[in-house]
Amino acid sequence: RDRKERKRSEGECASATHFNSREQKKGYQNNHITVKMSSSTTKPKKHWKDQLVTLNNHVHSRRYHKCQSLSSDVLKDAKDDDDDDENKIPPHIQRMIESIHAKSLLQLGKFEECIDFCKSLRVSRQKDAQKQKDDVEGGSTVVFHLVEEEVYALYRLGRYETCRDLCRRIVDKQQQNAVVTKEELTGLQHVYAQCLYRLHDETNGLQMYQ
C-alpha cells in the first residue's frame, strides 16, 4: 500500500510539474503574442513632407475638418522635433501650415479656438522678437502673420471693441514699419471699418474706405 501511495504521489507531482510547465509556456506565448501585437500596431511617424502633400489635397477638396486635424498633428510634431535639425520644418512652411489651421477653424465656425491659437502664437513670437532685440515692439510680419484671422474671429463673436483696438494697433504699426502685407492690410481695414460702424462711429468708419 505504501508503494501504491508513493507511486500515486509521484504521478501527481509529475502531473503538477507538467501542468506548471505547460502554463508557463502558454503564458510565455501569450506574452510573446501581446508584445508582437503591440509592436505591430505602433505606426511610424510620417515625415512632414508627406503630411504636407495630404494636407494640400484636403485644402483643395475643402475638407476643413481634416485640414484642422492634420495641421494640428503636423504642428505638434514640429514642436516635438524642434531640436531635430533633419526633421525640422522650415519657418515659412510652418507659417503656411499655421495659416491653414487658423483658416480651417474659421471655416468650421470655431472662432474662440481660432482666437486662442492666433493670439498664443502672436504673443509668443512677440516675446521672442523682444528677446532678440530685432524689434522692441515686436512689430514684424512673423509676429502678426495671423492677425487677419484673429480680428475676423473677434468680429464674428461680436467683440467689436477688442477687434477695433487690435486693428487700430496694426494700422498704426503699419505706418511705421510693414507688419502685414498689402492684402492683409486691406482685409484688416475692412474689418476695422465694420467694427467702427457697429460701435456707432460712422465718421471714422467711412474714413477707412477713403
PDB file of N, CA and C in Angstrom, residues 108-209:
ATOM      1  N   LEU A 108     -14.865  76.314 -39.931  1.00  0.00           N
ATOM      2  CA  LEU A 108     -15.663  75.405 -39.100  1.00  0.00           C
ATOM      3  C   LEU A 108     -16.445  76.147 -38.023  1.00  0.00           C
ATOM      4  N   GLY A 109     -16.311  77.477 -38.011  1.00  0.00           N
ATOM      5  CA  GLY A 109     -17.025  78.270 -37.017  1.00  0.00           C
ATOM      6  C   GLY A 109     -16.450  78.180 -35.620  1.00  0.00           C
ATOM      7  N   LYS A 110     -15.214  77.732 -35.499  1.00  0.00           N
ATOM      8  CA  LYS A 110     -14.563  77.608 -34.184  1.00  0.00           C
ATOM      9  C   LYS A 110     -13.789  78.889 -33.894  1.00  0.00           C
ATOM     10  N   PHE A 111     -14.522  79.973 -33.711  1.00  0.00           N
ATOM     11  CA  PHE A 111     -13.910  81.293 -33.602  1.00  0.00           C
ATOM     12  C   PHE A 111     -13.098  81.458 -32.312  1.00  0.00           C
ATOM     13  N   GLU A 112     -13.619  80.941 -31.218  1.00  0.00           N
ATOM     14  CA  GLU A 112     -12.897  81.046 -29.941  1.00  0.00           C
ATOM     15  C   GLU A 112     -11.563  80.315 -30.012  1.00  0.00           C
ATOM     16  N   GLU A 113     -11.593  79.128 -30.584  1.00  0.00           N
ATOM     17  CA  GLU A 113     -10.373  78.329 -30.724  1.00  0.00           C
ATOM     18  C   GLU A 113      -9.382  79.016 -31.658  1.00  0.00           C
ATOM     19  N   CYS A 114      -9.902  79.654 -32.691  1.00  0.00           N
ATOM     20  CA  CYS A 114      -9.048  80.376 -33.635  1.00  0.00           C
ATOM     21  C   CYS A 114      -8.353  81.548 -32.942  1.00  0.00           C
ATOM     22  N   ILE A 115      -9.105  82.293 -32.137  1.00  0.00           N
ATOM     23  CA  ILE A 115      -8.523  83.432 -31.406  1.00  0.00           C
ATOM     24  C   ILE A 115      -7.415  82.964 -30.480  1.00  0.00           C
ATOM     25  N   ASP A 116      -7.679  81.895 -29.737  1.00  0.00           N
ATOM     26  CA  ASP A 116      -6.671  81.373 -28.799  1.00  0.00           C
ATOM     27  C   ASP A 116      -5.403  80.948 -29.534  1.00  0.00           C
ATOM     28  N   PHE A 117      -5.585  80.273 -30.673  1.00  0.00           N
ATOM     29  CA  PHE A 117      -4.447  79.802 -31.454  1.00  0.00           C
ATOM     30  C   PHE A 117      -3.617  80.965 -31.997  1.00  0.00           C
ATOM     31  N   CYS A 118      -4.281  81.926 -32.627  1.00  0.00           N
ATOM     32  CA  CYS A 118      -3.581  83.062 -33.233  1.00  0.00           C
ATOM     33  C   CYS A 118      -2.915  83.938 -32.177  1.00  0.00           C
ATOM     34  N   LYS A 119      -3.635  84.189 -31.106  1.00  0.00           N
ATOM     35  CA  LYS A 119      -3.100  85.071 -30.067  1.00  0.00           C
ATOM     36  C   LYS A 119      -1.895  84.441 -29.378  1.00  0.00           C
ATOM     37  N   SER A 120      -1.959  83.148 -29.106  1.00  0.00           N
ATOM     38  CA  SER A 120      -0.843  82.474 -28.434  1.00  0.00           C
ATOM     39  C   SER A 120       0.425  82.546 -29.276  1.00  0.00           C
ATOM     40  N   LEU A 121       0.279  82.377 -30.592  1.00  0.00           N
ATOM     41  CA  LEU A 121       1.440  82.484 -31.481  1.00  0.00           C
ATOM     42  C   LEU A 121       1.966  83.919 -31.523  1.00  0.00           C
ATOM     43  N   ARG A 122       1.051  84.870 -31.610  1.00  0.00           N
ATOM     44  CA  ARG A 122       1.447  86.284 -31.683  1.00  0.00           C
ATOM     45  C   ARG A 122       2.207  86.713 -30.424  1.00  0.00           C
ATOM     46  N   VAL A 123       1.660  86.366 -29.269  1.00  0.00           N
ATOM     47  CA  VAL A 123       2.299  86.743 -28.005  1.00  0.00           C
ATOM     48  C   VAL A 123       3.656  86.058 -27.853  1.00  0.00           C
ATOM     49  N   SER A 124       3.709  84.770 -28.193  1.00  0.00           N
ATOM     50  CA  SER A 124       4.955  84.023 -28.072  1.00  0.00           C
ATOM     51  C   SER A 124       6.056  84.596 -28.973  1.00  0.00           C
ATOM     52  N   ARG A 125       5.692  84.912 -30.214  1.00  0.00           N
ATOM     53  CA  ARG A 125       6.690  85.424 -31.155  1.00  0.00           C
ATOM     54  C   ARG A 125       7.059  86.881 -30.855  1.00  0.00           C
ATOM     55  N   GLN A 126       6.130  87.586 -30.261  1.00  0.00           N
ATOM     56  CA  GLN A 126       6.438  88.959 -29.864  1.00  0.00           C
ATOM     57  C   GLN A 126       7.495  88.951 -28.754  1.00  0.00           C
ATOM     58  N   LYS A 127       7.370  87.998 -27.830  1.00  0.00           N
ATOM     59  CA  LYS A 127       8.368  87.872 -26.764  1.00  0.00           C
ATOM     60  C   LYS A 127       9.723  87.466 -27.337  1.00  0.00           C
ATOM     61  N   ASP A 128       9.698  86.550 -28.308  1.00  0.00           N
ATOM     62  CA  ASP A 128      10.952  86.128 -28.946  1.00  0.00           C
ATOM     63  C   ASP A 128      11.631  87.292 -29.659  1.00  0.00           C
ATOM     64  N   ALA A 129      10.817  88.111 -30.338  1.00  0.00           N
ATOM     65  CA  ALA A 129      11.365  89.270 -31.056  1.00  0.00           C
ATOM     66  C   ALA A 129      11.986  90.267 -30.089  1.00  0.00           C
ATOM     67  N   GLN A 130      11.358  90.447 -28.948  1.00  0.00           N
ATOM     68  CA  GLN A 130      11.892  91.379 -27.954  1.00  0.00           C
ATOM     69  C   GLN A 130      13.186  90.854 -27.341  1.00  0.00           C
ATOM     70  N   LYS A 131      13.256  89.533 -27.125  1.00  0.00           N
ATOM     71  CA  LYS A 131      14.473  88.937 -26.574  1.00  0.00           C
ATOM     72  C   LYS A 131      15.645  89.090 -27.538  1.00  0.00           C
ATOM     73  N   GLN A 132      15.354  88.925 -28.826  1.00  0.00           N
ATOM     74  CA  GLN A 132      16.398  89.035 -29.836  1.00  0.00           C
ATOM     75  C   GLN A 132      16.727  90.479 -30.176  1.00  0.00           C
ATOM     76  N   LYS A 133      15.913  91.392 -29.648  1.00  0.00           N
ATOM     77  CA  LYS A 133      16.102  92.826 -29.865  1.00  0.00           C
ATOM     78  C   LYS A 133      16.045  93.206 -31.342  1.00  0.00           C
ATOM     79  N   ASP A 134      15.346  92.379 -32.113  1.00  0.00           N
ATOM     80  CA  ASP A 134      15.154  92.713 -33.525  1.00  0.00           C
ATOM     81  C   ASP A 134      14.178  93.878 -33.656  1.00  0.00           C
ATOM     82  N   ASP A 135      13.218  93.886 -32.739  1.00  0.00           N
ATOM     83  CA  ASP A 135      12.204  94.935 -32.765  1.00  0.00           C
ATOM     84  C   ASP A 135      11.632  95.037 -31.363  1.00  0.00           C
ATOM     85  N   VAL A 136      11.855  96.157 -30.711  1.00  0.00           N
ATOM     86  CA  VAL A 136      11.425  96.325 -29.325  1.00  0.00           C
ATOM     87  C   VAL A 136       9.924  96.139 -29.189  1.00  0.00           C
ATOM     88  N   GLU A 137       9.173  96.562 -30.181  1.00  0.00           N
ATOM     89  CA  GLU A 137       7.722  96.452 -30.140  1.00  0.00           C
ATOM     90  C   GLU A 137       7.229  95.117 -30.684  1.00  0.00           C
ATOM     91  N   GLY A 138       8.145  94.314 -31.178  1.00  0.00           N
ATOM     92  CA  GLY A 138       7.718  93.040 -31.746  1.00  0.00           C
ATOM     93  C   GLY A 138       6.909  93.218 -33.010  1.00  0.00           C
ATOM     94  N   GLY A 139       7.190  94.281 -33.752  1.00  0.00           N
ATOM     95  CA  GLY A 139       6.417  94.549 -34.959  1.00  0.00           C
ATOM     96  C   GLY A 139       7.061  93.940 -36.189  1.00  0.00           C
ATOM     97  N   SER A 140       6.631  92.775 -36.571  1.00  0.00           N
ATOM     98  CA  SER A 140       7.179  92.123 -37.756  1.00  0.00           C
ATOM     99  C   SER A 140       6.108  91.258 -38.391  1.00  0.00           C
ATOM    100  N   THR A 141       6.330  90.923 -39.651  1.00  0.00           N
ATOM    101  CA  THR A 141       5.349  90.087 -40.359  1.00  0.00           C
ATOM    102  C   THR A 141       5.272  88.693 -39.754  1.00  0.00           C
ATOM    103  N   VAL A 142       6.357  88.224 -39.121  1.00  0.00           N
ATOM    104  CA  VAL A 142       6.339  86.910 -38.477  1.00  0.00           C
ATOM    105  C   VAL A 142       5.415  86.937 -37.267  1.00  0.00           C
ATOM    106  N   VAL A 143       5.487  88.007 -36.503  1.00  0.00           N
ATOM    107  CA  VAL A 143       4.657  88.131 -35.300  1.00  0.00           C
ATOM    108  C   VAL A 143       3.182  88.227 -35.657  1.00  0.00           C
ATOM    109  N   PHE A 144       2.858  89.010 -36.686  1.00  0.00           N
ATOM    110  CA  PHE A 144       1.457  89.342 -36.978  1.00  0.00           C
ATOM    111  C   PHE A 144       0.895  88.597 -38.191  1.00  0.00           C
ATOM    112  N   HIS A 145       1.496  87.480 -38.560  1.00  0.00           N
ATOM    113  CA  HIS A 145       1.066  86.858 -39.820  1.00  0.00           C
ATOM    114  C   HIS A 145      -0.316  86.220 -39.742  1.00  0.00           C
ATOM    115  N   LEU A 146      -0.881  86.054 -38.543  1.00  0.00           N
ATOM    116  CA  LEU A 146      -2.244  85.509 -38.427  1.00  0.00           C
ATOM    117  C   LEU A 146      -3.221  86.521 -37.836  1.00  0.00           C
ATOM    118  N   VAL A 147      -2.838  87.779 -37.842  1.00  0.00           N
ATOM    119  CA  VAL A 147      -3.681  88.784 -37.185  1.00  0.00           C
ATOM    120  C   VAL A 147      -4.994  89.001 -37.944  1.00  0.00           C
ATOM    121  N   GLU A 148      -4.994  88.818 -39.259  1.00  0.00           N
ATOM    122  CA  GLU A 148      -6.228  88.983 -40.028  1.00  0.00           C
ATOM    123  C   GLU A 148      -7.270  87.946 -39.607  1.00  0.00           C
ATOM    124  N   GLU A 149      -6.834  86.696 -39.418  1.00  0.00           N
ATOM    125  CA  GLU A 149      -7.748  85.651 -38.956  1.00  0.00           C
ATOM    126  C   GLU A 149      -8.229  85.942 -37.530  1.00  0.00           C
ATOM    127  N   GLU A 150      -7.332  86.473 -36.709  1.00  0.00           N
ATOM    128  CA  GLU A 150      -7.682  86.772 -35.320  1.00  0.00           C
ATOM    129  C   GLU A 150      -8.754  87.863 -35.233  1.00  0.00           C
ATOM    130  N   VAL A 151      -8.580  88.954 -35.982  1.00  0.00           N
ATOM    131  CA  VAL A 151      -9.557  90.049 -35.899  1.00  0.00           C
ATOM    132  C   VAL A 151     -10.906  89.630 -36.495  1.00  0.00           C
ATOM    133  N   TYR A 152     -10.872  88.794 -37.537  1.00  0.00           N
ATOM    134  CA  TYR A 152     -12.128  88.337 -38.126  1.00  0.00           C
ATOM    135  C   TYR A 152     -12.908  87.483 -37.131  1.00  0.00           C
ATOM    136  N   ALA A 153     -12.183  86.608 -36.392  1.00  0.00           N
ATOM    137  CA  ALA A 153     -12.839  85.768 -35.386  1.00  0.00           C
ATOM    138  C   ALA A 153     -13.427  86.631 -34.265  1.00  0.00           C
ATOM    139  N   LEU A 154     -12.684  87.662 -33.869  1.00  0.00           N
ATOM    140  CA  LEU A 154     -13.184  88.584 -32.844  1.00  0.00           C
ATOM    141  C   LEU A 154     -14.467  89.279 -33.322  1.00  0.00           C
ATOM    142  N   TYR A 155     -14.451  89.685 -34.586  1.00  0.00           N
ATOM    143  CA  TYR A 155     -15.622  90.359 -35.165  1.00  0.00           C
ATOM    144  C   TYR A 155     -16.830  89.429 -35.191  1.00  0.00           C
ATOM    145  N   ARG A 156     -16.608  88.191 -35.595  1.00  0.00           N
ATOM    146  CA  ARG A 156     -17.720  87.238 -35.691  1.00  0.00           C
ATOM    147  C   ARG A 156     -18.325  86.916 -34.320  1.00  0.00           C
ATOM    148  N   LEU A 157     -17.522  87.037 -33.282  1.00  0.00           N
ATOM    149  CA  LEU A 157     -18.023  86.797 -31.925  1.00  0.00           C
ATOM    150  C   LEU A 157     -18.626  88.042 -31.295  1.00  0.00           C
ATOM    151  N   GLY A 158     -18.607  89.150 -32.050  1.00  0.00           N
ATOM    152  CA  GLY A 158     -19.205  90.377 -31.546  1.00  0.00           C
ATOM    153  C   GLY A 158     -18.346  91.127 -30.552  1.00  0.00           C
ATOM    154  N   ARG A 159     -17.071  90.837 -30.526  1.00  0.00           N
ATOM    155  CA  ARG A 159     -16.163  91.544 -29.607  1.00  0.00           C
ATOM    156  C   ARG A 159     -15.579  92.759 -30.344  1.00  0.00           C
ATOM    157  N   TYR A 160     -16.447  93.704 -30.613  1.00  0.00           N
ATOM    158  CA  TYR A 160     -16.094  94.812 -31.505  1.00  0.00           C
ATOM    159  C   TYR A 160     -15.021  95.733 -30.921  1.00  0.00           C
ATOM    160  N   GLU A 161     -15.068  95.996 -29.643  1.00  0.00           N
ATOM    161  CA  GLU A 161     -14.078  96.889 -29.050  1.00  0.00           C
ATOM    162  C   GLU A 161     -12.674  96.268 -29.082  1.00  0.00           C
ATOM    163  N   THR A 162     -12.593  94.994 -28.716  1.00  0.00           N
ATOM    164  CA  THR A 162     -11.300  94.287 -28.754  1.00  0.00           C
ATOM    165  C   THR A 162     -10.781  94.204 -30.181  1.00  0.00           C
ATOM    166  N   CYS A 163     -11.692  93.921 -31.095  1.00  0.00           N
ATOM    167  CA  CYS A 163     -11.332  93.838 -32.514  1.00  0.00           C
ATOM    168  C   CYS A 163     -10.857  95.189 -33.031  1.00  0.00           C
ATOM    169  N   ARG A 164     -11.594  96.242 -32.688  1.00  0.00           N
ATOM    170  CA  ARG A 164     -11.219  97.599 -33.114  1.00  0.00           C
ATOM    171  C   ARG A 164      -9.842  97.975 -32.594  1.00  0.00           C
ATOM    172  N   ASP A 165      -9.573  97.693 -31.325  1.00  0.00           N
ATOM    173  CA  ASP A 165      -8.292  98.065 -30.711  1.00  0.00           C
ATOM    174  C   ASP A 165      -7.118  97.339 -31.372  1.00  0.00           C
ATOM    175  N   LEU A 166      -7.316  96.068 -31.692  1.00  0.00           N
ATOM    176  CA  LEU A 166      -6.248  95.308 -32.336  1.00  0.00           C
ATOM    177  C   LEU A 166      -6.024  95.806 -33.759  1.00  0.00           C
ATOM    178  N   CYS A 167      -7.116  96.081 -34.479  1.00  0.00           N
ATOM    179  CA  CYS A 167      -6.993  96.625 -35.843  1.00  0.00           C
ATOM    180  C   CYS A 167      -6.269  97.969 -35.825  1.00  0.00           C
ATOM    181  N   ARG A 168      -6.639  98.822 -34.894  1.00  0.00           N
ATOM    182  CA  ARG A 168      -6.015 100.144 -34.792  1.00  0.00           C
ATOM    183  C   ARG A 168      -4.519 100.007 -34.507  1.00  0.00           C
ATOM    184  N   ARG A 169      -4.194  99.070 -33.634  1.00  0.00           N
ATOM    185  CA  ARG A 169      -2.783  98.841 -33.300  1.00  0.00           C
ATOM    186  C   ARG A 169      -1.979  98.437 -34.527  1.00  0.00           C
ATOM    187  N   ILE A 170      -2.542  97.565 -35.338  1.00  0.00           N
ATOM    188  CA  ILE A 170      -1.842  97.093 -36.535  1.00  0.00           C
ATOM    189  C   ILE A 170      -1.718  98.222 -37.573  1.00  0.00           C
ATOM    190  N   VAL A 171      -2.800  98.952 -37.767  1.00  0.00           N
ATOM    191  CA  VAL A 171      -2.778 100.051 -38.731  1.00  0.00           C
ATOM    192  C   VAL A 171      -1.745 101.104 -38.324  1.00  0.00           C
ATOM    193  N   ASP A 172      -1.659 101.415 -37.032  1.00  0.00           N
ATOM    194  CA  ASP A 172      -0.672 102.372 -36.543  1.00  0.00           C
ATOM    195  C   ASP A 172       0.747 101.856 -36.746  1.00  0.00           C
ATOM    196  N   LYS A 173       0.956 100.565 -36.473  1.00  0.00           N
ATOM    197  CA  LYS A 173       2.280  99.974 -36.671  1.00  0.00           C
ATOM    198  C   LYS A 173       2.672  99.975 -38.144  1.00  0.00           C
ATOM    199  N   GLN A 174       1.674  99.745 -39.010  1.00  0.00           N
ATOM    200  CA  GLN A 174       1.940  99.674 -40.444  1.00  0.00           C
ATOM    201  C   GLN A 174       2.488 100.990 -40.975  1.00  0.00           C
ATOM    202  N   GLN A 175       2.118 102.086 -40.366  1.00  0.00           N
ATOM    203  CA  GLN A 175       2.613 103.395 -40.794  1.00  0.00           C
ATOM    204  C   GLN A 175       4.086 103.577 -40.443  1.00  0.00           C
ATOM    205  N   GLN A 176       4.540 102.874 -39.416  1.00  0.00           N
ATOM    206  CA  GLN A 176       5.939 102.971 -39.001  1.00  0.00           C
ATOM    207  C   GLN A 176       6.811 101.920 -39.685  1.00  0.00           C
ATOM    208  N   ASN A 177       6.243 100.714 -39.781  1.00  0.00           N
ATOM    209  CA  ASN A 177       7.000  99.590 -40.325  1.00  0.00           C
ATOM    210  C   ASN A 177       6.008  98.535 -40.805  1.00  0.00           C
ATOM    211  N   ALA A 178       6.252  97.976 -41.974  1.00  0.00           N
ATOM    212  CA  ALA A 178       5.310  97.000 -42.547  1.00  0.00           C
ATOM    213  C   ALA A 178       5.248  95.752 -41.671  1.00  0.00           C
ATOM    214  N   VAL A 179       4.090  95.528 -41.077  1.00  0.00           N
ATOM    215  CA  VAL A 179       3.916  94.336 -40.243  1.00  0.00           C
ATOM    216  C   VAL A 179       2.949  93.339 -40.882  1.00  0.00           C
ATOM    217  N   VAL A 180       2.230  93.773 -41.898  1.00  0.00           N
ATOM    218  CA  VAL A 180       1.341  92.883 -42.653  1.00  0.00           C
ATOM    219  C   VAL A 180       1.496  93.199 -44.145  1.00  0.00           C
ATOM    220  N   THR A 181       1.039  92.279 -44.971  1.00  0.00           N
ATOM    221  CA  THR A 181       1.090  92.505 -46.413  1.00  0.00           C
ATOM    222  C   THR A 181      -0.014  93.481 -46.809  1.00  0.00           C
ATOM    223  N   LYS A 182       0.041  93.976 -48.038  1.00  0.00           N
ATOM    224  CA  LYS A 182      -0.984  94.906 -48.525  1.00  0.00           C
ATOM    225  C   LYS A 182      -2.353  94.243 -48.545  1.00  0.00           C
ATOM    226  N   GLU A 183      -2.385  92.960 -48.929  1.00  0.00           N
ATOM    227  CA  GLU A 183      -3.660  92.236 -48.967  1.00  0.00           C
ATOM    228  C   GLU A 183      -4.242  92.085 -47.564  1.00  0.00           C
ATOM    229  N   GLU A 184      -3.367  91.759 -46.604  1.00  0.00           N
ATOM    230  CA  GLU A 184      -3.823  91.620 -45.220  1.00  0.00           C
ATOM    231  C   GLU A 184      -4.293  92.961 -44.668  1.00  0.00           C
ATOM    232  N   LEU A 185      -3.582  94.030 -45.035  1.00  0.00           N
ATOM    233  CA  LEU A 185      -3.968  95.362 -44.559  1.00  0.00           C
ATOM    234  C   LEU A 185      -5.353  95.745 -45.071  1.00  0.00           C
ATOM    235  N   THR A 186      -5.633  95.413 -46.328  1.00  0.00           N
ATOM    236  CA  THR A 186      -6.964  95.702 -46.897  1.00  0.00           C
ATOM    237  C   THR A 186      -8.049  94.976 -46.119  1.00  0.00           C
ATOM    238  N   GLY A 187      -7.794  93.701 -45.807  1.00  0.00           N
ATOM    239  CA  GLY A 187      -8.761  92.929 -45.030  1.00  0.00           C
ATOM    240  C   GLY A 187      -8.944  93.487 -43.632  1.00  0.00           C
ATOM    241  N   LEU A 188      -7.840  93.891 -43.006  1.00  0.00           N
ATOM    242  CA  LEU A 188      -7.902  94.478 -41.667  1.00  0.00           C
ATOM    243  C   LEU A 188      -8.691  95.781 -41.659  1.00  0.00           C
ATOM    244  N   GLN A 189      -8.447  96.616 -42.653  1.00  0.00           N
ATOM    245  CA  GLN A 189      -9.140  97.902 -42.731  1.00  0.00           C
ATOM    246  C   GLN A 189     -10.644  97.706 -42.903  1.00  0.00           C
ATOM    247  N   HIS A 190     -11.028  96.696 -43.666  1.00  0.00           N
ATOM    248  CA  HIS A 190     -12.453  96.405 -43.858  1.00  0.00           C
ATOM    249  C   HIS A 190     -13.102  95.995 -42.532  1.00  0.00           C
ATOM    250  N   VAL A 191     -12.433  95.066 -41.805  1.00  0.00           N
ATOM    251  CA  VAL A 191     -12.966  94.630 -40.509  1.00  0.00           C
ATOM    252  C   VAL A 191     -12.970  95.793 -39.523  1.00  0.00           C
ATOM    253  N   TYR A 192     -11.919  96.611 -39.564  1.00  0.00           N
ATOM    254  CA  TYR A 192     -11.810  97.787 -38.704  1.00  0.00           C
ATOM    255  C   TYR A 192     -12.999  98.729 -38.936  1.00  0.00           C
ATOM    256  N   ALA A 193     -13.291  99.006 -40.192  1.00  0.00           N
ATOM    257  CA  ALA A 193     -14.405  99.898 -40.535  1.00  0.00           C
ATOM    258  C   ALA A 193     -15.734  99.330 -40.058  1.00  0.00           C
ATOM    259  N   GLN A 194     -15.914  98.015 -40.240  1.00  0.00           N
ATOM    260  CA  GLN A 194     -17.166  97.385 -39.803  1.00  0.00           C
ATOM    261  C   GLN A 194     -17.330  97.463 -38.286  1.00  0.00           C
ATOM    262  N   CYS A 195     -16.202  97.305 -37.551  1.00  0.00           N
ATOM    263  CA  CYS A 195     -16.261  97.435 -36.093  1.00  0.00           C
ATOM    264  C   CYS A 195     -16.685  98.845 -35.691  1.00  0.00           C
ATOM    265  N   LEU A 196     -16.127  99.846 -36.375  1.00  0.00           N
ATOM    266  CA  LEU A 196     -16.461 101.233 -36.069  1.00  0.00           C
ATOM    267  C   LEU A 196     -17.944 101.502 -36.319  1.00  0.00           C
ATOM    268  N   TYR A 197     -18.468 100.951 -37.394  1.00  0.00           N
ATOM    269  CA  TYR A 197     -19.894 101.093 -37.678  1.00  0.00           C
ATOM    270  C   TYR A 197     -20.738 100.446 -36.573  1.00  0.00           C
ATOM    271  N   ARG A 198     -20.313  99.259 -36.141  1.00  0.00           N
ATOM    272  CA  ARG A 198     -21.044  98.547 -35.096  1.00  0.00           C
ATOM    273  C   ARG A 198     -21.008  99.316 -33.771  1.00  0.00           C
ATOM    274  N   LEU A 199     -19.931 100.072 -33.580  1.00  0.00           N
ATOM    275  CA  LEU A 199     -19.777 100.853 -32.356  1.00  0.00           C
ATOM    276  C   LEU A 199     -20.298 102.281 -32.536  1.00  0.00           C
ATOM    277  N   HIS A 200     -21.037 102.505 -33.618  1.00  0.00           N
ATOM    278  CA  HIS A 200     -21.691 103.797 -33.914  1.00  0.00           C
ATOM    279  C   HIS A 200     -20.686 104.934 -34.137  1.00  0.00           C
ATOM    280  N   ASP A 201     -19.531 104.562 -34.694  1.00  0.00           N
ATOM    281  CA  ASP A 201     -18.527 105.569 -35.053  1.00  0.00           C
ATOM    282  C   ASP A 201     -18.454 105.626 -36.581  1.00  0.00           C
ATOM    283  N   GLU A 202     -19.560 106.079 -37.182  1.00  0.00           N
ATOM    284  CA  GLU A 202     -19.681 106.050 -38.644  1.00  0.00           C
ATOM    285  C   GLU A 202     -18.665 106.947 -39.339  1.00  0.00           C
ATOM    286  N   THR A 203     -18.344 108.085 -38.728  1.00  0.00           N
ATOM    287  CA  THR A 203     -17.425 109.031 -39.368  1.00  0.00           C
ATOM    288  C   THR A 203     -16.057 108.408 -39.598  1.00  0.00           C
ATOM    289  N   ASN A 204     -15.472 107.843 -38.548  1.00  0.00           N
ATOM    290  CA  ASN A 204     -14.162 107.195 -38.686  1.00  0.00           C
ATOM    291  C   ASN A 204     -14.258 105.920 -39.517  1.00  0.00           C
ATOM    292  N   GLY A 205     -15.394 105.263 -39.443  1.00  0.00           N
ATOM    293  CA  GLY A 205     -15.580 104.054 -40.258  1.00  0.00           C
ATOM    294  C   GLY A 205     -15.571 104.391 -41.737  1.00  0.00           C
ATOM    295  N   LEU A 206     -16.205 105.496 -42.104  1.00  0.00           N
ATOM    296  CA  LEU A 206     -16.216 105.924 -43.501  1.00  0.00           C
ATOM    297  C   LEU A 206     -14.831 106.310 -43.987  1.00  0.00           C
ATOM    298  N   GLN A 207     -14.041 106.905 -43.109  1.00  0.00           N
ATOM    299  CA  GLN A 207     -12.680 107.314 -43.474  1.00  0.00           C
ATOM    300  C   GLN A 207     -11.794 106.124 -43.820  1.00  0.00           C
ATOM    301  N   MET A 208     -12.078 104.968 -43.226  1.00  0.00           N
ATOM    302  CA  MET A 208     -11.275 103.772 -43.519  1.00  0.00           C
ATOM    303  C   MET A 208     -11.404 103.332 -44.967  1.00  0.00           C
ATOM    304  N   TYR A 209     -12.494 103.722 -45.632  1.00  0.00           N
ATOM    305  CA  TYR A 209     -12.682 103.330 -47.032  1.00  0.00           C
ATOM    306  C   TYR A 209     -12.191 104.407 -47.989  1.00  0.00           C
TER     307      TYR A 209
END
